Amino acid sequence: MKRKVKMNRKAVVSLIIIVAAILMIFDIKYNGSKILREFEIESIDDSRLNINYPGDIIDTPHAEKRVSDRQIVLGEDIKALCIKNGMGSVNISGEKRDDILLSCRLTVYAEEKEEAELLAEGLDVHTYTAGDRMIIEPEIPEYAERIKAIIVDYDLLVPEDLLLDISNSFGRLTVKNMIEDMSLKNSFDTVEIRNNSGDVELRTTYGAIYAEDISGNLAINSSFTNTDCSRIRGNMNANIAFGVFRARDFTNSLRIRAAYSEIEVEPGDGLIEYELYCETKYGNISTNLPFQLERKDNVRILRGSEGSADIKIDIINECGSIRINK
């Protein structure tokens, strides 16, 4: 089946140029050089790192090799799983098991069909250990310059108590039913995290995030990403730029630092006592909470507290709006 990479090199570079131009206009008009902060710099650096791949390969000849239900035996000293996938998707499901069951599809794109088929024959997945980590990566033989891309799509059943260190680009990243901490990075596609008990650290660029039913803390660093979080029972900490961030039905502390973003927040019914501080510059704040909105020049501030205020909702946005309702 043909695959299409959603955003090619020219599109990404053009987007960065347009964004940079907009930022310069805002910067000069409003705020000197203050608005051009680390969010935008990180976005450009990450994009440069991730666009060293062919853009549109939909019409390029290709060949596939499949690996099905390969068992990976884990020693007692293995605590973590590490995958760095330059191009493709990763789907991980946790179970009560002591091994990894691996399936994957390796797809080669080349200028000629024969070249793609020849390389596909030699492709495989390599597994090895480094300390307490199990590492999985494609084993790719030396290939000709006429090869355009190699995409690896992983599907894994893993022990639910493994730590995860996953880096992925140009494909969907899905993790569910894990009970330990995880560090995830994804670019140019969607991240889906469901029913996890540990802490989650997540970095994304150009995509979407869906996170729900997480018992641990959730930390997000994202740019050009739309995020939808629900039923997060731990603390949330988000640093975002150029996106929409929605948090619903949460019952613990929330901290957001945002630029050029739209923030929508709906605390859960169980969140009764809290301290609130919302601030936006060059944006609006709307709410049904019983607190007075303060206005000063281009800044809007909403603050107040209910009960003992051990839980804090702390949101600061720049060039974007905040909506908070309960």
mmCIF file of C-alpha atoms in Angstrom:
data_model
loop_
_atom_site.group_PDB
_atom_site.id
_atom_site.type_symbol
_atom_site.label_atom_id
_atom_site.label_comp_id
_atom_site.label_asym_id
_atom_site.label_seq_id
_atom_site.Cartn_x
_atom_site.Cartn_y
_atom_site.Cartn_z
ATOM 1 C CA MET A 1 0.000 0.000 0.000
ATOM 2 C CA LYS A 2 1.340 3.401 -0.912
ATOM 3 C CA ARG A 3 2.296 5.789 1.826
ATOM 4 C CA LYS A 4 2.466 9.545 1.668
ATOM 5 C CA VAL A 5 4.609 11.709 3.916
ATOM 6 C CA LYS A 6 2.320 14.540 4.908
ATOM 7 C CA MET A 7 4.725 17.463 4.724
ATOM 8 C CA ASN A 8 7.711 17.723 2.404
ATOM 9 C CA ARG A 9 10.877 19.757 2.780
ATOM 10 C CA LYS A 10 9.651 22.723 0.737
ATOM 11 C CA ALA A 11 6.388 22.900 2.657
ATOM 12 C CA VAL A 12 8.143 22.872 6.029
ATOM 13 C CA VAL A 13 10.702 25.508 5.002
ATOM 14 C CA SER A 14 7.959 27.689 3.508
ATOM 15 C CA LEU A 15 5.908 27.404 6.700
ATOM 16 C CA ILE A 16 8.898 28.388 8.814
ATOM 17 C CA ILE A 17 9.556 31.428 6.600
ATOM 18 C CA ILE A 18 5.917 32.543 6.811
ATOM 19 C CA VAL A 19 5.851 32.088 10.586
ATOM 20 C CA ALA A 20 9.136 33.962 10.954
ATOM 21 C CA ALA A 21 7.741 36.860 8.919
ATOM 22 C CA ILE A 22 4.596 37.036 11.052
ATOM 23 C CA LEU A 23 6.695 36.937 14.210
ATOM 24 C CA MET A 24 8.862 39.790 12.960
ATOM 25 C CA ILE A 25 5.788 41.943 12.343
ATOM 26 C CA PHE A 26 4.399 41.257 15.833
ATOM 27 C CA ASP A 27 7.844 41.659 17.308
ATOM 28 C CA ILE A 28 8.493 45.073 15.836
ATOM 29 C CA LYS A 29 4.961 46.377 16.380
ATOM 30 C CA TYR A 30 4.382 45.231 19.950
ATOM 31 C CA ASN A 31 7.255 43.986 21.907
ATOM 32 C CA GLY A 32 10.751 44.682 20.718
ATOM 33 C CA SER A 33 12.434 41.271 20.574
ATOM 34 C CA LYS A 34 10.705 39.696 23.555
ATOM 35 C CA ILE A 35 8.152 37.634 21.614
ATOM 36 C CA LEU A 36 10.795 35.706 19.679
ATOM 37 C CA ARG A 37 11.423 33.265 22.486
ATOM 38 C CA GLU A 38 12.727 29.745 22.882
ATOM 39 C CA PHE A 39 9.440 28.210 21.608
ATOM 40 C CA GLU A 40 9.998 29.453 18.067
ATOM 41 C CA ILE A 41 13.716 28.690 18.106
ATOM 42 C CA GLU A 42 13.034 25.120 19.238
ATOM 43 C CA SER A 43 10.425 24.673 16.502
ATOM 44 C CA ILE A 44 12.830 25.702 13.770
ATOM 45 C CA ASP A 45 15.657 23.566 15.177
ATOM 46 C CA ASP A 46 13.420 20.499 15.429
ATOM 47 C CA SER A 47 12.123 21.039 11.908
ATOM 48 C CA ARG A 48 15.620 21.250 10.512
ATOM 49 C CA LEU A 49 16.440 18.021 12.273
ATOM 50 C CA ASN A 50 13.393 16.148 11.000
ATOM 51 C CA ILE A 51 13.070 17.232 7.364
ATOM 52 C CA ASN A 52 16.143 15.385 6.092
ATOM 53 C CA TYR A 53 13.815 12.890 4.386
ATOM 54 C CA PRO A 54 12.067 12.786 0.994
ATOM 55 C CA GLY A 55 8.904 14.776 1.004
ATOM 56 C CA ASP A 56 6.318 13.282 -1.310
ATOM 57 C CA ILE A 57 6.987 9.617 -2.198
ATOM 58 C CA ILE A 58 3.478 8.519 -3.101
ATOM 59 C CA ASP A 59 4.355 7.815 -6.743
ATOM 60 C CA THR A 60 7.749 6.240 -6.050
ATOM 61 C CA PRO A 61 8.146 2.497 -6.708
ATOM 62 C CA HIS A 62 8.310 0.521 -3.504
ATOM 63 C CA ALA A 63 8.546 -2.943 -1.990
ATOM 64 C CA GLU A 64 7.638 -4.340 1.438
ATOM 65 C CA LYS A 65 8.919 -6.897 3.874
ATOM 66 C CA ARG A 66 6.846 -8.016 6.861
ATOM 67 C CA VAL A 67 7.906 -9.463 10.191
ATOM 68 C CA SER A 68 5.120 -11.164 12.157
ATOM 69 C CA ASP A 69 4.899 -12.217 15.811
ATOM 70 C CA ARG A 70 8.626 -12.349 16.523
ATOM 71 C CA GLN A 71 9.288 -13.116 20.191
ATOM 72 C CA ILE A 72 11.958 -11.087 21.966
ATOM 73 C CA VAL A 73 13.002 -12.674 25.247
ATOM 74 C CA LEU A 74 13.869 -10.184 27.988
ATOM 75 C CA GLY A 75 16.384 -10.802 30.731
ATOM 76 C CA GLU A 76 15.517 -9.942 34.312
ATOM 77 C CA ASP A 77 17.812 -6.905 34.168
ATOM 78 C CA ILE A 78 15.945 -5.239 31.279
ATOM 79 C CA LYS A 79 13.887 -2.298 32.565
ATOM 80 C CA ALA A 80 13.321 -0.137 29.482
ATOM 81 C CA LEU A 81 12.499 -0.279 25.777
ATOM 82 C CA CYS A 82 14.145 2.172 23.374
ATOM 83 C CA ILE A 83 13.053 2.775 19.763
ATOM 84 C CA LYS A 84 14.311 5.549 17.479
ATOM 85 C CA ASN A 85 12.286 5.413 14.281
ATOM 86 C CA GLY A 86 13.220 7.997 11.667
ATOM 87 C CA MET A 87 10.246 7.376 9.416
ATOM 88 C CA GLY A 88 7.113 5.346 10.157
ATOM 89 C CA SER A 89 4.708 4.541 12.969
ATOM 90 C CA VAL A 90 4.969 2.912 16.395
ATOM 91 C CA ASN A 91 2.065 1.164 18.146
ATOM 92 C CA ILE A 92 2.746 -0.165 21.672
ATOM 93 C CA SER A 93 0.306 -2.012 23.946
ATOM 94 C CA GLY A 94 1.173 -3.118 27.461
ATOM 95 C CA GLU A 95 0.171 -6.529 28.798
ATOM 96 C CA LYS A 96 0.949 -8.815 31.720
ATOM 97 C CA ARG A 97 3.773 -10.664 29.965
ATOM 98 C CA ASP A 98 7.552 -11.085 30.305
ATOM 99 C CA ASP A 99 8.570 -10.892 26.632
ATOM 100 C CA ILE A 100 7.996 -8.633 23.616
ATOM 101 C CA LEU A 101 5.947 -9.751 20.637
ATOM 102 C CA LEU A 102 7.096 -7.768 17.604
ATOM 103 C CA SER A 103 5.444 -7.325 14.235
ATOM 104 C CA CYS A 104 6.460 -4.719 11.685
ATOM 105 C CA ARG A 105 6.309 -3.681 8.067
ATOM 106 C CA LEU A 106 9.437 -2.363 6.337
ATOM 107 C CA THR A 107 8.785 -0.428 3.130
ATOM 108 C CA VAL A 108 11.503 0.637 0.688
ATOM 109 C CA TYR A 109 10.999 3.419 -1.869
ATOM 110 C CA ALA A 110 13.397 3.644 -4.811
ATOM 111 C CA GLU A 111 13.641 5.018 -8.324
ATOM 112 C CA GLU A 112 13.185 1.542 -9.763
ATOM 113 C CA LYS A 113 10.945 -1.280 -8.578
ATOM 114 C CA GLU A 114 13.766 -3.827 -8.919
ATOM 115 C CA GLU A 115 16.012 -1.783 -6.658
ATOM 116 C CA ALA A 116 13.309 -1.512 -4.000
ATOM 117 C CA GLU A 117 12.664 -5.264 -4.117
ATOM 118 C CA LEU A 118 16.372 -6.095 -3.892
ATOM 119 C CA LEU A 119 16.872 -3.955 -0.797
ATOM 120 C CA ALA A 120 13.670 -5.160 0.853
ATOM 121 C CA GLU A 121 14.984 -8.727 0.728
ATOM 122 C CA GLY A 122 17.914 -7.761 2.937
ATOM 123 C CA LEU A 123 15.964 -5.712 5.485
ATOM 124 C CA ASP A 124 15.327 -6.930 9.015
ATOM 125 C CA VAL A 125 14.839 -5.676 12.555
ATOM 126 C CA HIS A 126 17.807 -5.721 14.919
ATOM 127 C CA THR A 127 17.408 -6.085 18.699
ATOM 128 C CA TYR A 128 20.180 -5.708 21.261
ATOM 129 C CA THR A 129 20.691 -4.647 24.851
ATOM 130 C CA ALA A 130 22.648 -1.745 26.333
ATOM 131 C CA GLY A 131 22.729 -1.831 30.107
ATOM 132 C CA ASP A 132 19.155 -2.223 31.286
ATOM 133 C CA ARG A 133 17.656 -1.165 27.920
ATOM 134 C CA MET A 134 16.302 -3.260 25.073
ATOM 135 C CA ILE A 135 16.893 -1.427 21.792
ATOM 136 C CA ILE A 136 14.974 -2.161 18.595
ATOM 137 C CA GLU A 137 16.003 -0.682 15.255
ATOM 138 C CA PRO A 138 15.947 -1.636 11.577
ATOM 139 C CA GLU A 139 18.972 -3.519 10.293
ATOM 140 C CA ILE A 140 19.598 -1.856 6.945
ATOM 141 C CA PRO A 141 22.336 -3.043 4.569
ATOM 142 C CA GLU A 142 24.349 -0.567 2.556
ATOM 143 C CA TYR A 143 22.112 0.844 -0.124
ATOM 144 C CA ALA A 144 22.387 2.773 -3.375
ATOM 145 C CA GLU A 145 21.858 6.506 -3.790
ATOM 146 C CA ARG A 146 18.721 5.805 -5.822
ATOM 147 C CA ILE A 147 16.903 4.588 -2.689
ATOM 148 C CA LYS A 148 14.480 7.329 -1.664
ATOM 149 C CA ALA A 149 13.221 6.255 1.750
ATOM 150 C CA ILE A 150 12.772 3.365 4.173
ATOM 151 C CA ILE A 151 9.659 3.396 6.362
ATOM 152 C CA VAL A 152 9.276 1.088 9.362
ATOM 153 C CA ASP A 153 5.860 0.576 10.979
ATOM 154 C CA TYR A 154 6.100 -1.181 14.371
ATOM 155 C CA ASP A 155 3.373 -3.046 16.261
ATOM 156 C CA LEU A 156 4.464 -4.339 19.670
ATOM 157 C CA LEU A 157 2.969 -6.131 22.660
ATOM 158 C CA VAL A 158 5.245 -5.449 25.629
ATOM 159 C CA PRO A 159 5.371 -5.992 29.401
ATOM 160 C CA GLU A 160 3.238 -3.296 30.980
ATOM 161 C CA ASP A 161 5.967 -2.431 33.500
ATOM 162 C CA LEU A 162 8.656 -1.499 30.948
ATOM 163 C CA LEU A 163 9.937 2.066 30.882
ATOM 164 C CA LEU A 164 9.621 3.571 27.401
ATOM 165 C CA ASP A 165 11.991 5.844 25.462
ATOM 166 C CA ILE A 166 10.461 6.291 22.016
ATOM 167 C CA SER A 167 11.397 8.737 19.260
ATOM 168 C CA ASN A 168 9.413 8.709 16.015
ATOM 169 C CA SER A 169 8.827 10.849 12.908
ATOM 170 C CA PHE A 170 6.404 10.937 9.979
ATOM 171 C CA GLY A 171 3.976 8.441 11.479
ATOM 172 C CA ARG A 172 1.504 7.857 14.284
ATOM 173 C CA LEU A 173 2.773 7.054 17.782
ATOM 174 C CA THR A 174 0.328 5.141 19.992
ATOM 175 C CA VAL A 175 0.939 3.926 23.554
ATOM 176 C CA LYS A 176 -1.671 2.354 25.812
ATOM 177 C CA ASN A 177 -2.022 0.242 28.947
ATOM 178 C CA MET A 178 1.439 0.924 30.443
ATOM 179 C CA ILE A 179 2.115 1.351 34.160
ATOM 180 C CA GLU A 180 5.650 2.825 34.178
ATOM 181 C CA ASP A 181 7.106 6.179 33.110
ATOM 182 C CA MET A 182 7.723 7.050 29.479
ATOM 183 C CA SER A 183 9.597 9.604 27.380
ATOM 184 C CA LEU A 184 8.043 10.119 23.940
ATOM 185 C CA LYS A 185 8.956 12.281 20.963
ATOM 186 C CA ASN A 186 7.017 12.521 17.697
ATOM 187 C CA SER A 187 7.035 14.786 14.651
ATOM 188 C CA PHE A 188 4.674 15.303 11.710
ATOM 189 C CA ASP A 189 1.833 13.077 12.898
ATOM 190 C CA THR A 190 -0.433 12.162 15.814
ATOM 191 C CA VAL A 191 0.423 10.936 19.305
ATOM 192 C CA GLU A 192 -2.212 8.911 21.152
ATOM 193 C CA ILE A 193 -1.677 7.991 24.820
ATOM 194 C CA ARG A 194 -4.393 6.126 26.702
ATOM 195 C CA ASN A 195 -4.802 4.314 30.004
ATOM 196 C CA ASN A 196 -1.293 4.768 31.408
ATOM 197 C CA SER A 197 -0.328 4.886 35.082
ATOM 198 C CA GLY A 198 3.203 6.324 35.013
ATOM 199 C CA ASP A 199 4.510 9.808 34.319
ATOM 200 C CA VAL A 200 4.561 10.878 30.666
ATOM 201 C CA GLU A 201 7.085 13.287 29.132
ATOM 202 C CA LEU A 202 6.142 14.241 25.587
ATOM 203 C CA ARG A 203 7.729 16.419 22.892
ATOM 204 C CA THR A 204 5.980 17.033 19.572
ATOM 205 C CA THR A 205 6.196 19.227 16.482
ATOM 206 C CA TYR A 206 3.662 19.466 13.640
ATOM 207 C CA GLY A 207 0.953 17.050 14.695
ATOM 208 C CA ALA A 208 -1.734 16.327 17.265
ATOM 209 C CA ILE A 209 -1.865 14.870 20.781
ATOM 210 C CA TYR A 210 -4.669 12.839 22.330
ATOM 211 C CA ALA A 211 -4.032 11.912 25.968
ATOM 212 C CA GLU A 212 -6.614 10.427 28.300
ATOM 213 C CA ASP A 213 -6.867 8.333 31.464
ATOM 214 C CA ILE A 214 -3.357 9.013 32.751
ATOM 215 C CA SER A 215 -2.786 8.510 36.481
ATOM 216 C CA GLY A 216 0.714 10.009 36.573
ATOM 217 C CA ASN A 217 2.024 13.454 35.709
ATOM 218 C CA LEU A 218 1.916 14.710 32.115
ATOM 219 C CA ALA A 219 4.574 17.084 30.749
ATOM 220 C CA ILE A 220 4.187 18.416 27.200
ATOM 221 C CA ASN A 221 6.577 20.513 25.131
ATOM 222 C CA SER A 222 5.059 21.151 21.709
ATOM 223 C CA SER A 223 4.922 23.488 18.745
ATOM 224 C CA PHE A 224 2.514 23.583 15.806
ATOM 225 C CA THR A 225 0.474 20.919 17.612
ATOM 226 C CA ASN A 226 -3.167 20.622 18.685
ATOM 227 C CA THR A 227 -3.604 18.897 22.037
ATOM 228 C CA ASP A 228 -6.634 17.305 23.691
ATOM 229 C CA CYS A 229 -6.178 15.993 27.258
ATOM 230 C CA SER A 230 -8.858 14.442 29.438
ATOM 231 C CA ARG A 231 -8.977 12.620 32.752
ATOM 232 C CA ILE A 232 -5.382 13.378 33.728
ATOM 233 C CA ARG A 233 -5.099 12.623 37.460
ATOM 234 C CA GLY A 234 -1.524 13.775 37.989
ATOM 235 C CA ASN A 235 -0.128 17.277 37.484
ATOM 236 C CA MET A 236 -0.003 18.757 33.983
ATOM 237 C CA ASN A 237 2.804 21.013 32.771
ATOM 238 C CA ALA A 238 2.686 22.303 29.178
ATOM 239 C CA ASN A 239 5.005 24.572 27.198
ATOM 240 C CA ILE A 240 3.421 25.183 23.802
ATOM 241 C CA ALA A 241 3.550 27.461 20.777
ATOM 242 C CA PHE A 242 1.304 27.747 17.716
ATOM 243 C CA GLY A 243 -1.491 25.356 18.558
ATOM 244 C CA VAL A 244 -4.712 24.651 20.431
ATOM 245 C CA PHE A 245 -4.522 23.141 23.929
ATOM 246 C CA ARG A 246 -7.611 21.609 25.540
ATOM 247 C CA ALA A 247 -7.640 20.113 29.044
ATOM 248 C CA ARG A 248 -10.861 18.584 30.349
ATOM 249 C CA ASP A 249 -11.926 16.752 33.502
ATOM 250 C CA PHE A 250 -8.612 17.107 35.363
ATOM 251 C CA THR A 251 -8.356 17.086 39.159
ATOM 252 C CA ASN A 252 -4.818 18.225 39.916
ATOM 253 C CA SER A 253 -2.502 21.161 39.261
ATOM 254 C CA LEU A 254 -2.159 22.606 35.766
ATOM 255 C CA ARG A 255 0.629 24.883 34.521
ATOM 256 C CA ILE A 256 0.686 26.209 30.945
ATOM 257 C CA ARG A 257 3.131 28.553 29.250
ATOM 258 C CA ALA A 258 1.993 29.340 25.725
ATOM 259 C CA ALA A 259 2.544 31.648 22.770
ATOM 260 C CA TYR A 260 0.337 32.124 19.716
ATOM 261 C CA SER A 261 -2.024 29.458 21.051
ATOM 262 C CA GLU A 262 -5.645 28.997 22.060
ATOM 263 C CA ILE A 263 -6.207 27.519 25.531
ATOM 264 C CA GLU A 264 -9.446 25.812 26.613
ATOM 265 C CA VAL A 265 -9.670 24.481 30.179
ATOM 266 C CA GLU A 266 -12.496 22.632 31.968
ATOM 267 C CA PRO A 267 -11.587 21.390 35.490
ATOM 268 C CA GLY A 268 -13.292 18.206 36.622
ATOM 269 C CA ASP A 269 -16.140 18.122 39.120
ATOM 270 C CA GLY A 270 -13.763 16.680 41.706
ATOM 271 C CA LEU A 271 -11.598 19.791 41.642
ATOM 272 C CA ILE A 272 -13.260 21.891 44.343
ATOM 273 C CA GLU A 273 -10.388 23.699 46.086
ATOM 274 C CA TYR A 274 -7.807 25.481 43.943
ATOM 275 C CA GLU A 275 -5.901 28.704 43.303
ATOM 276 C CA LEU A 276 -6.249 30.235 39.836
ATOM 277 C CA TYR A 277 -4.049 32.633 37.871
ATOM 278 C CA CYS A 278 -4.646 33.254 34.158
ATOM 279 C CA GLU A 279 -2.893 35.922 32.121
ATOM 280 C CA THR A 280 -2.822 36.688 28.409
ATOM 281 C CA LYS A 281 -1.217 39.436 26.395
ATOM 282 C CA TYR A 282 -2.865 40.409 23.104
ATOM 283 C CA GLY A 283 -5.723 37.987 23.737
ATOM 284 C CA ASN A 284 -8.948 37.544 25.706
ATOM 285 C CA ILE A 285 -10.065 35.532 28.732
ATOM 286 C CA SER A 286 -13.582 34.111 28.986
ATOM 287 C CA THR A 287 -14.936 32.224 32.004
ATOM 288 C CA ASN A 288 -17.971 31.294 34.078
ATOM 289 C CA LEU A 289 -15.929 31.264 37.308
ATOM 290 C CA PRO A 290 -16.886 33.807 39.995
ATOM 291 C CA PHE A 291 -13.702 35.877 39.658
ATOM 292 C CA GLN A 292 -13.210 39.429 38.425
ATOM 293 C CA LEU A 293 -11.378 39.938 35.124
ATOM 294 C CA GLU A 294 -8.640 42.579 35.292
ATOM 295 C CA ARG A 295 -7.665 44.679 32.251
ATOM 296 C CA LYS A 296 -4.538 46.747 31.798
ATOM 297 C CA ASP A 297 -3.441 47.902 28.351
ATOM 298 C CA ASN A 298 -3.106 44.731 26.263
ATOM 299 C CA VAL A 299 -3.026 42.348 29.244
ATOM 300 C CA ARG A 300 -5.971 40.433 30.707
ATOM 301 C CA ILE A 301 -5.723 38.727 34.112
ATOM 302 C CA LEU A 302 -8.121 36.413 35.926
ATOM 303 C CA ARG A 303 -7.256 35.348 39.466
ATOM 304 C CA GLY A 304 -8.993 33.873 42.482
ATOM 305 C CA SER A 305 -9.137 30.891 44.815
ATOM 306 C CA GLU A 306 -11.573 28.402 46.265
ATOM 307 C CA GLY A 307 -10.935 26.606 49.550
ATOM 308 C CA SER A 308 -7.432 25.724 50.729
ATOM 309 C CA ALA A 309 -5.866 26.362 47.293
ATOM 310 C CA ASP A 310 -3.329 23.504 47.456
ATOM 311 C CA ILE A 311 -3.963 22.830 43.763
ATOM 312 C CA LYS A 312 -2.884 25.567 41.356
ATOM 313 C CA ILE A 313 -4.128 26.419 37.881
ATOM 314 C CA ASP A 314 -1.472 28.698 36.398
ATOM 315 C CA ILE A 315 -1.850 29.737 32.742
ATOM 316 C CA ILE A 316 0.113 32.411 30.887
ATOM 317 C CA ASN A 317 -0.447 32.971 27.176
ATOM 318 C CA GLU A 318 0.898 35.488 24.703
ATOM 319 C CA CYS A 319 -0.896 36.438 21.485
ATOM 320 C CA GLY A 320 -3.703 33.982 22.185
ATOM 321 C CA SER A 321 -6.888 33.562 24.196
ATOM 322 C CA ILE A 322 -7.842 31.571 27.286
ATOM 323 C CA ARG A 323 -11.243 30.050 28.026
ATOM 324 C CA ILE A 324 -11.813 28.444 31.402
ATOM 325 C CA ASN A 325 -15.190 27.096 32.491
ATOM 326 C CA LYS A 326 -16.313 24.761 35.273
#
